[in-house]
Coordinates of C-alpha atoms in Angstrom, one line a residue:
L18 CA 48.2 46.3 102.0
N19 CA 50.1 47.4 98.4
T20 CA 47.9 46.4 95.6
V21 CA 48.7 45.6 91.5
V22 CA 46.4 46.1 88.6
T23 CA 47.1 45.4 85.4
S24 CA 45.4 48.1 82.9
G25 CA 43.0 46.4 81.3
I26 CA 41.4 46.3 84.2
H27 CA 39.1 49.1 85.5
T28 CA 40.3 51.4 87.6
D29 CA 36.9 50.6 90.1
L30 CA 39.0 47.8 90.8
M31 CA 40.9 50.2 93.3
D32 CA 37.6 50.9 95.7
N33 CA 39.2 48.4 98.2
S34 CA 35.1 48.8 100.5
N35 CA 35.0 45.1 100.1
Y36 CA 38.2 44.1 101.7
T37 CA 38.7 43.4 104.9
Y38 CA 41.7 45.1 106.4
N39 CA 42.3 45.0 109.7
G40 CA 46.1 46.5 109.7
T41 CA 47.4 50.1 110.8
A42 CA 48.9 50.6 108.0
E43 CA 47.5 53.0 105.0
P44 CA 48.5 52.1 101.5
E45 CA 50.8 54.3 100.4
F46 CA 51.2 53.5 96.4
I47 CA 49.9 51.1 93.3
I48 CA 51.4 49.2 91.1
I49 CA 50.2 49.7 87.9
Q50 CA 51.2 46.7 85.0
T51 CA 50.7 45.8 81.7
S52 CA 50.4 42.6 80.5
V53 CA 51.4 40.3 77.3
N54 CA 47.4 40.4 76.7
D55 CA 46.8 43.9 76.6
F56 CA 48.9 43.5 73.0
T57 CA 47.7 40.2 72.0
G58 CA 44.1 41.1 71.3
A59 CA 44.3 44.3 69.2
R60 CA 45.0 46.5 71.0
T61 CA 48.2 49.7 70.5
A62 CA 50.6 51.1 72.2
S63 CA 48.7 54.9 72.7
Q64 CA 45.5 52.8 74.1
V65 CA 47.6 51.1 76.8
I66 CA 48.2 54.4 77.3
D67 CA 45.3 56.0 77.9
S68 CA 44.5 53.0 79.9
V69 CA 47.5 53.3 82.2
S70 CA 47.3 56.7 82.2
T71 CA 43.3 56.9 83.5
I72 CA 44.2 54.6 86.7
I73 CA 48.0 56.9 87.3
D74 CA 45.1 59.8 87.5
A75 CA 42.7 57.9 90.2
A76 CA 45.7 56.5 92.6
I77 CA 47.0 60.1 92.7
T78 CA 43.2 61.0 93.1
R79 CA 43.0 58.1 96.3
E80 CA 46.1 59.6 97.4
L81 CA 48.4 56.4 96.6
Y82 CA 51.7 56.8 94.7
P83 CA 51.3 55.7 91.4
I84 CA 54.2 52.8 90.2
V85 CA 53.7 51.7 86.9
T86 CA 56.2 49.3 85.4
D87 CA 57.2 48.5 81.8
S88 CA 55.7 45.1 79.7
P89 CA 58.0 42.5 79.6
A90 CA 58.3 40.4 76.7
I91 CA 55.6 38.6 75.3
G92 CA 56.9 34.9 73.8
G93 CA 57.2 32.4 70.8
N94 CA 53.6 33.3 70.0
A95 CA 53.2 36.9 69.4
S96 CA 53.4 38.8 65.7
A97 CA 55.2 40.4 64.6
A98 CA 52.3 43.4 65.4
E99 CA 51.9 42.6 68.8
E100 CA 55.3 42.8 69.6
E101 CA 55.5 46.3 67.8
E102 CA 53.1 47.9 70.0
M103 CA 54.9 46.7 72.9
A104 CA 57.8 47.7 72.1
K105 CA 56.1 51.5 70.7
F106 CA 54.8 51.3 74.6
N107 CA 57.7 50.3 76.2
Y108 CA 59.8 52.8 74.5
R109 CA 57.0 54.9 75.4
I110 CA 55.7 54.4 79.1
P111 CA 58.2 55.5 80.9
S112 CA 58.3 59.8 78.9
V113 CA 54.3 59.7 80.5
A114 CA 55.2 58.3 83.9
K115 CA 57.2 60.5 85.2
A116 CA 55.5 64.0 82.6
K117 CA 52.2 61.8 85.4
G118 CA 54.0 62.3 88.4
A119 CA 54.3 58.5 88.8
G120 CA 57.2 56.2 89.5
F121 CA 58.1 53.0 86.7
V122 CA 60.4 50.3 87.3
S123 CA 60.9 47.8 83.8
F124 CA 59.7 44.1 83.9
Y125 CA 61.1 44.0 81.2
N126 CA 64.8 44.4 81.7
T127 CA 64.4 42.6 84.5
L128 CA 63.1 39.2 82.7
S129 CA 64.6 40.0 79.3
E130 CA 68.0 38.0 78.3
S131 CA 70.7 39.9 77.9
D132 CA 72.0 39.3 74.0
S133 CA 68.5 38.1 72.7
P134 CA 66.6 41.7 73.9
N135 CA 62.9 40.8 73.1
R136 CA 62.8 37.1 74.5
H137 CA 62.7 36.0 78.6
A138 CA 65.5 34.3 80.2
P139 CA 64.7 30.9 80.6
A140 CA 65.8 31.5 84.2
Y141 CA 63.0 32.9 84.9
L142 CA 60.5 31.1 82.9
Q143 CA 57.1 28.4 83.9
P144 CA 58.7 25.6 81.8
T145 CA 55.2 25.5 80.2
D146 CA 55.8 28.6 78.3
D147 CA 57.6 31.2 76.9
T148 CA 56.3 34.0 78.5
H149 CA 55.4 33.8 82.3
P150 CA 57.7 33.9 85.7
N151 CA 59.0 31.8 87.4
P152 CA 59.1 31.5 91.0
T153 CA 62.5 32.9 90.2
G154 CA 61.6 35.8 87.8
G155 CA 58.8 36.3 90.4
E156 CA 61.5 36.9 93.1
A157 CA 63.2 39.5 90.6
L158 CA 60.5 40.7 89.4
A159 CA 60.1 41.8 93.9
K160 CA 63.6 42.4 94.2
T161 CA 62.8 45.1 91.4
V162 CA 59.9 47.0 93.5
S163 CA 62.3 46.2 96.2
D164 CA 65.9 48.3 94.8
F165 CA 62.9 51.3 93.6
L166 CA 61.5 52.0 96.4
K167 CA 64.2 52.3 98.4
T168 CA 65.2 54.9 96.6
L169 CA 62.3 56.5 98.1
R170 CA 62.8 55.9 101.6
G171 CA 66.1 57.8 100.9

């Protein structure tokens, strides 16, 4: 039972009291994933970082290891201002995560084309848009997280 929370979600959703879990393993980590939607609602990089920082603090309080992601490329519908805020966030979030004792994985790097870094690789996209990952993209993201978790286990 590992949890994915986006930065636009209120931190009280980490309260699992409404869920039934019959397993014996307690959650050890939480993935804090931002969304391109965080930057299309006129939110600044600083505001999104503040939200992520609050969730990191809540996770640590609950004795969960926070793993933070950057934001994947926005896609073709973003304004220049939205792309700029996302780029500022992606530049700053690795050092914020490290300073707060959180792990970091780059979903941006996982899904971006090497020759066009502001756009996702077409092989990873849903055919209906240029933003959302298809099953292959989802597998690539899962492998990125899995590879990071393996480094923690030694």
